[in-house]
PDB file of C-alpha atoms in Angstrom:
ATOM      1  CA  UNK A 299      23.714   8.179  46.292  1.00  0.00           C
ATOM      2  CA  UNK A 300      24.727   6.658  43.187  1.00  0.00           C
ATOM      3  CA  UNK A 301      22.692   6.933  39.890  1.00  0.00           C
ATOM      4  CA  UNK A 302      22.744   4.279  37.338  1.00  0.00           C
ATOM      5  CA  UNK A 303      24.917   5.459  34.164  1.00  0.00           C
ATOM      6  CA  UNK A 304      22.478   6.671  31.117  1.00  0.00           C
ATOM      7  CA  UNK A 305      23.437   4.733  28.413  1.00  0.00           C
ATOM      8  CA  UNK A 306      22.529   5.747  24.729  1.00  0.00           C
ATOM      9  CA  UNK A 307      20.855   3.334  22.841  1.00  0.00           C
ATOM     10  CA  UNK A 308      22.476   3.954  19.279  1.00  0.00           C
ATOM     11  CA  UNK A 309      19.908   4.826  16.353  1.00  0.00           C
ATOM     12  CA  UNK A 310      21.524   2.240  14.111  1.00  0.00           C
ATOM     13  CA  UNK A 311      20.858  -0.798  16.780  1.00  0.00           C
ATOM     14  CA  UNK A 312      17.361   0.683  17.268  1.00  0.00           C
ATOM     15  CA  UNK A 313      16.645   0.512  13.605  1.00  0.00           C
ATOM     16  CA  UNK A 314      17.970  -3.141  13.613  1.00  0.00           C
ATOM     17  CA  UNK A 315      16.292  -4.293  16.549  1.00  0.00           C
ATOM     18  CA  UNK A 316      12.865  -3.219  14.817  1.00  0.00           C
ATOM     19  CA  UNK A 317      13.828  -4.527  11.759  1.00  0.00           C
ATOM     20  CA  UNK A 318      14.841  -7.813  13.411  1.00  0.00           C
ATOM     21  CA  UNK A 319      10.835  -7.777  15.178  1.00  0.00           C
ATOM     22  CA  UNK A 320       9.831  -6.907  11.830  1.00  0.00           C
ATOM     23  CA  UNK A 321      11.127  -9.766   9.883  1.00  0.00           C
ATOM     24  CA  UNK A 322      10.378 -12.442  12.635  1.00  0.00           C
ATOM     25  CA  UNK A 323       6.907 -11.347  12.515  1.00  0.00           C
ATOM     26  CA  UNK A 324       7.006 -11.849   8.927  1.00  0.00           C
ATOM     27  CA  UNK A 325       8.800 -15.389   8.900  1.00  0.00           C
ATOM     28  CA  UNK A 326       6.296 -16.408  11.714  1.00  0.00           C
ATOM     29  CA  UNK A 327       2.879 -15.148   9.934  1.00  0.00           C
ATOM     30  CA  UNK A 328       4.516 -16.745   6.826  1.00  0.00           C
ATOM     31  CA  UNK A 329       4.860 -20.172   8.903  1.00  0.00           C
ATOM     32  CA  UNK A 330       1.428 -19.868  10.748  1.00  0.00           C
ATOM     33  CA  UNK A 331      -0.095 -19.492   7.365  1.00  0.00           C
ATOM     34  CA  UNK A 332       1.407 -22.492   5.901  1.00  0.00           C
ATOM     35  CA  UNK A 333       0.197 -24.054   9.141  1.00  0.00           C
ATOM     36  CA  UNK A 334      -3.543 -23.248   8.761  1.00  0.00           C
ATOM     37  CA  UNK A 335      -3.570 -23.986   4.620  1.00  0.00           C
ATOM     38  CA  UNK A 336      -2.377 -27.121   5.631  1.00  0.00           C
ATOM     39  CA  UNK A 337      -5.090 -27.806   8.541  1.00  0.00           C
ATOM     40  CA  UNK A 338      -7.455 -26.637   6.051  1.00  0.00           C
ATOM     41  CA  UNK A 339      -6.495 -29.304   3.462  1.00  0.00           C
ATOM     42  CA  UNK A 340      -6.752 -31.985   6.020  1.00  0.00           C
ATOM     43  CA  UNK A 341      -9.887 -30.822   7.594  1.00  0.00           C
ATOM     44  CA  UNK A 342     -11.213 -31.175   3.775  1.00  0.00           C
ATOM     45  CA  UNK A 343      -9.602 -34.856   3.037  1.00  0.00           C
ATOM     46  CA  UNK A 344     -11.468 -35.856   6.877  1.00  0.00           C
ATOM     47  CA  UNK A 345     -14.554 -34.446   5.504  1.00  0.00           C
ATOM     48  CA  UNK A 346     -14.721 -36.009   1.901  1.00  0.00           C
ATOM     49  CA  UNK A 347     -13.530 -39.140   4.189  1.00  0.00           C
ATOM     50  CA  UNK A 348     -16.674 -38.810   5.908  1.00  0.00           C
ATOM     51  CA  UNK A 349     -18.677 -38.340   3.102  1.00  0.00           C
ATOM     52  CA  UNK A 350     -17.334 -41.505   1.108  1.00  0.00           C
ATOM     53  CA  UNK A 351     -18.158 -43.547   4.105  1.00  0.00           C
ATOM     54  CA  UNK A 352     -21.526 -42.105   4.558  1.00  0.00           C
ATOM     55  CA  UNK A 353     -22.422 -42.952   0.576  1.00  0.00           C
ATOM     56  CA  UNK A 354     -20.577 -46.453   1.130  1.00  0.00           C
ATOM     57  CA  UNK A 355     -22.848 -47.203   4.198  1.00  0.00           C
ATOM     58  CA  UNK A 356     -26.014 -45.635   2.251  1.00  0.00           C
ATOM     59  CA  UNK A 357     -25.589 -47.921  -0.129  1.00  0.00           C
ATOM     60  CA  UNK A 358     -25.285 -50.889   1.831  1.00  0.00           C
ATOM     61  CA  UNK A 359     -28.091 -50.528   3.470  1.00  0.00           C
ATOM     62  CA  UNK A 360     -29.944 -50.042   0.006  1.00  0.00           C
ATOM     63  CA  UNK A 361     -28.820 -53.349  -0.942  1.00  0.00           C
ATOM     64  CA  UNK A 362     -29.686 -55.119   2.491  1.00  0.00           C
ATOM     65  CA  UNK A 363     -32.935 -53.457   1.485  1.00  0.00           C
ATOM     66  CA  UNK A 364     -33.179 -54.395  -1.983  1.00  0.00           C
ATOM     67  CA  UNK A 365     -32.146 -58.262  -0.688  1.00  0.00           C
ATOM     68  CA  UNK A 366     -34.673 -58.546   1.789  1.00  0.00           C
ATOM     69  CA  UNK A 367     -37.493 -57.405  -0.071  1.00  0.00           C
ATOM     70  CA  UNK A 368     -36.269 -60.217  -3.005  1.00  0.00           C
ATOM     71  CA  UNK A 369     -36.717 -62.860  -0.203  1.00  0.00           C
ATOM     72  CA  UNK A 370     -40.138 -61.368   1.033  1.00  0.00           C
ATOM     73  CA  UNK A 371     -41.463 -61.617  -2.678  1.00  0.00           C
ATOM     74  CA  UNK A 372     -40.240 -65.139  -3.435  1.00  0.00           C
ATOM     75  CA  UNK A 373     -41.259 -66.681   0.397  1.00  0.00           C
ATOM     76  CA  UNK A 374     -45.060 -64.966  -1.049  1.00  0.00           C
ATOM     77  CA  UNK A 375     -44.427 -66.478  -4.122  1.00  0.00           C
ATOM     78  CA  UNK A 376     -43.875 -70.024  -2.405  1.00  0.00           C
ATOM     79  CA  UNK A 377     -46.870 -69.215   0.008  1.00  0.00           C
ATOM     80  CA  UNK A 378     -48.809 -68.930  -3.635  1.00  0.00           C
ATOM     81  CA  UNK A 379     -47.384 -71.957  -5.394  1.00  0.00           C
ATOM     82  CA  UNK A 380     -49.603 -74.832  -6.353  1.00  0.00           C
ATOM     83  CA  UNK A 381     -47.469 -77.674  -6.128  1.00  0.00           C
ATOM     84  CA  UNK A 382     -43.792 -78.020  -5.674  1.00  0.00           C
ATOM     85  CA  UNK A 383     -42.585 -78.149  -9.345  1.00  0.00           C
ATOM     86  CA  UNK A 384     -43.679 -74.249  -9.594  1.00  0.00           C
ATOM     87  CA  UNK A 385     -42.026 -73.984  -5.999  1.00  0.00           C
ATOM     88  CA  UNK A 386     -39.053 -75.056  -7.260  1.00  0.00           C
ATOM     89  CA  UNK A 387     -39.289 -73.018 -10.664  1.00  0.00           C
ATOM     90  CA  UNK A 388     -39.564 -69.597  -7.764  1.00  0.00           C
ATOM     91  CA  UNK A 389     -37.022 -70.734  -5.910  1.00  0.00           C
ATOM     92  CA  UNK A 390     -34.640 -71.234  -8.974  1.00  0.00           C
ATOM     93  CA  UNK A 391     -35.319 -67.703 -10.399  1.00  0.00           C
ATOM     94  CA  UNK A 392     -34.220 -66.388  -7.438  1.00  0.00           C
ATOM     95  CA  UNK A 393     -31.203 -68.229  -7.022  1.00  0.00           C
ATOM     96  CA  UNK A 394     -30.311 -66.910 -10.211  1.00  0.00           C
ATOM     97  CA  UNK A 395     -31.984 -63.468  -9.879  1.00  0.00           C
ATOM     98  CA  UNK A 396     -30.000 -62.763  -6.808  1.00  0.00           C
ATOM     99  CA  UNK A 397     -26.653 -64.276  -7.679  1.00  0.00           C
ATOM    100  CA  UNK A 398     -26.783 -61.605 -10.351  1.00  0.00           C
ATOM    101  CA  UNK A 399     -27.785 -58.876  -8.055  1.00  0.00           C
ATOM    102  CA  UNK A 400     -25.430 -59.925  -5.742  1.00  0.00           C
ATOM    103  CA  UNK A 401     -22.475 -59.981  -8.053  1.00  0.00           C
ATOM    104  CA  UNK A 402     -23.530 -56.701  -9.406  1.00  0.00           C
ATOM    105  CA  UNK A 403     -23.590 -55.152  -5.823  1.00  0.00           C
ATOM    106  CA  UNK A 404     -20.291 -56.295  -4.802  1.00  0.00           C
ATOM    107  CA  UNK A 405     -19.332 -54.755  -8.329  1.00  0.00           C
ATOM    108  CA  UNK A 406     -20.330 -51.700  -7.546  1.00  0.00           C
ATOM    109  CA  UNK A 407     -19.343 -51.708  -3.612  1.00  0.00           C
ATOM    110  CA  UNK A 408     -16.371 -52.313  -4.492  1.00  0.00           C
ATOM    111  CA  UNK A 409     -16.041 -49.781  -7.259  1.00  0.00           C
ATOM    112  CA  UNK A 410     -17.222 -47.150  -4.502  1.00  0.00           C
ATOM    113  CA  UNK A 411     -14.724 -48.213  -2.160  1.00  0.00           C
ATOM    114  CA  UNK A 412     -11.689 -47.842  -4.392  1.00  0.00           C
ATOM    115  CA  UNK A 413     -12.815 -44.183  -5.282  1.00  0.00           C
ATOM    116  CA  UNK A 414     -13.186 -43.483  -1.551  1.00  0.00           C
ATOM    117  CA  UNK A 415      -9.529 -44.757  -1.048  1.00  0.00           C
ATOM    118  CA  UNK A 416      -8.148 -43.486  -4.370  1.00  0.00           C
ATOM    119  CA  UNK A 417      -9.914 -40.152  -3.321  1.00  0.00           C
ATOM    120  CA  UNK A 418      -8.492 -39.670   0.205  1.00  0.00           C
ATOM    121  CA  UNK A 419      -4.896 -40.792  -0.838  1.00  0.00           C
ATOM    122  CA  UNK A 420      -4.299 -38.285  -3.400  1.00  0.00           C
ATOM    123  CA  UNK A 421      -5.678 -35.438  -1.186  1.00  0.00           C
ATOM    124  CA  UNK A 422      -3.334 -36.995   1.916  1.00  0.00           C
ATOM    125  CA  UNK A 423      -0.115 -37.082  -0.506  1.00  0.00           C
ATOM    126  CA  UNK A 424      -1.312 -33.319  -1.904  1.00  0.00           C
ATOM    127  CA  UNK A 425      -1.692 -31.944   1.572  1.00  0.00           C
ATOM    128  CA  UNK A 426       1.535 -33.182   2.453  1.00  0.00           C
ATOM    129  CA  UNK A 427       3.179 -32.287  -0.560  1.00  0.00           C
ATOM    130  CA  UNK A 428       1.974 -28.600  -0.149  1.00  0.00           C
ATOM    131  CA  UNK A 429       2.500 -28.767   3.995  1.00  0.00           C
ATOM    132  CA  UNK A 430       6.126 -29.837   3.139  1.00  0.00           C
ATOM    133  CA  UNK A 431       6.452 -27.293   0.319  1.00  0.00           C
ATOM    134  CA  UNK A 432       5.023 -24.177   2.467  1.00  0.00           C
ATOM    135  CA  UNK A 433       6.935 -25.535   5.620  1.00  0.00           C
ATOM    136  CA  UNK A 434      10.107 -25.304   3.149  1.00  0.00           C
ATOM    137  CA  UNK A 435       9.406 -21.943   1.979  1.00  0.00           C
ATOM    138  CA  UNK A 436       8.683 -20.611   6.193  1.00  0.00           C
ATOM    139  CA  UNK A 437      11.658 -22.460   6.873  1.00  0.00           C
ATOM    140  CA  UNK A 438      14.096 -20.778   4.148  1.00  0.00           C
ATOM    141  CA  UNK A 439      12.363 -17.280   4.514  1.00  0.00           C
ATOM    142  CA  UNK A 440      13.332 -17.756   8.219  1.00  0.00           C
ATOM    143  CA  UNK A 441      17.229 -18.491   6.946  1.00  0.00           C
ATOM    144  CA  UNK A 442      17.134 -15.386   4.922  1.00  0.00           C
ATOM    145  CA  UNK A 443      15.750 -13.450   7.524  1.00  0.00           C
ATOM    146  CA  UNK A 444      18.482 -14.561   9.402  1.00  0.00           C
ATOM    147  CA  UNK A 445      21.136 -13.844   7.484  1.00  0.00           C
ATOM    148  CA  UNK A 446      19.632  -9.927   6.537  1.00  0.00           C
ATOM    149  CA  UNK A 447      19.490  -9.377  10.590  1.00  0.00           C
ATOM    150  CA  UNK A 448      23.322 -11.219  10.796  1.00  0.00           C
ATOM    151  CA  UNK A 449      24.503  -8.786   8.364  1.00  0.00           C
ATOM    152  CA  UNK A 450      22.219  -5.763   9.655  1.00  0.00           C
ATOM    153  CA  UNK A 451      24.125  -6.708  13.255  1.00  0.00           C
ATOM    154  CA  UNK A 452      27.641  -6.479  11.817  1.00  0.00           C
ATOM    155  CA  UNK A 453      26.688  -3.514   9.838  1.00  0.00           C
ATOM    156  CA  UNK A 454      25.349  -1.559  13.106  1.00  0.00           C
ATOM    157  CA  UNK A 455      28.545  -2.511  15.194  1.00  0.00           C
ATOM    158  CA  UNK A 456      31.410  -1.818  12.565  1.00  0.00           C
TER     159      UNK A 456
END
């Protein structure tokens, strides 16, 4: 019966081999990190997303609110009148009342949506700016790890 040969596993490749698990650990924490910093700042630009939208739709309903009730009060205004010149007179105050209010809404709609957009690009080009800059930094730690276990290998066989 034959026995398979015992080879010796030398100390030096031992050493390198754990070293080698060692520093891929390393590089791959590093890079799962970077990973989960960057799901973190997206997960916060998708929630101040949500936010903006919820305000922006907040107040459009508080103008639809503050629109309707102007109609209500000048249609009981008209149901009030007593003749048609101080019909008129309502109806022209509101024409003018709400052209104003109108103008000053859209104003301020629009002022809320370019902070919502201004808002969400900045954190979109910041979380990619730091996804790219930690992927970078994984990415040349891995190189260097690389090149230490390249070397460690030559060493051990020489």
């Amino acid at each position: 019966m034959s026995s398979t040969p015992n080879y010796e596993i030398p100390t030096e490749m031992r050493d390198f081999a754990e070293k080698s698990v060692e520093q891929a650990r390393k590089a791959f924490d590093s890079f799962i990190g970077a990973a989960r910093r960057t799901a973190d700042t997206v997960q916060g630009s998708t929630d101040l997303a949500r936010t903006n939208a919820t305000n922006i739709s907040s107040r459009g309903f508080e103008y639809a609110e503050q629109n309707v009730n102007a109609a209500f009060d000048l249609a009981q205004k008209l149901v009030r009148a007593r003749d048609v010149q101080e019909a008129m007179q309502h109806q022209a105050e509101f024409v003018r009342a709400q052209f104003a209010a109108i103008q000053a809404q859209a104003k301020e709609f629009g002022g809320l949506a370019q902070s919502a957009f201004q808002q969400s690009a900045e954190n979109a080009k910041s979380a990619m700016q730091q996804g790219a800059a930690e992927a970078r930094q994984a990415y040349e730690q891995g190189v260097e790890t690389a090149r230490e276990n390249a070397n460690d290998a030559q060493k051990a066989t020489s």
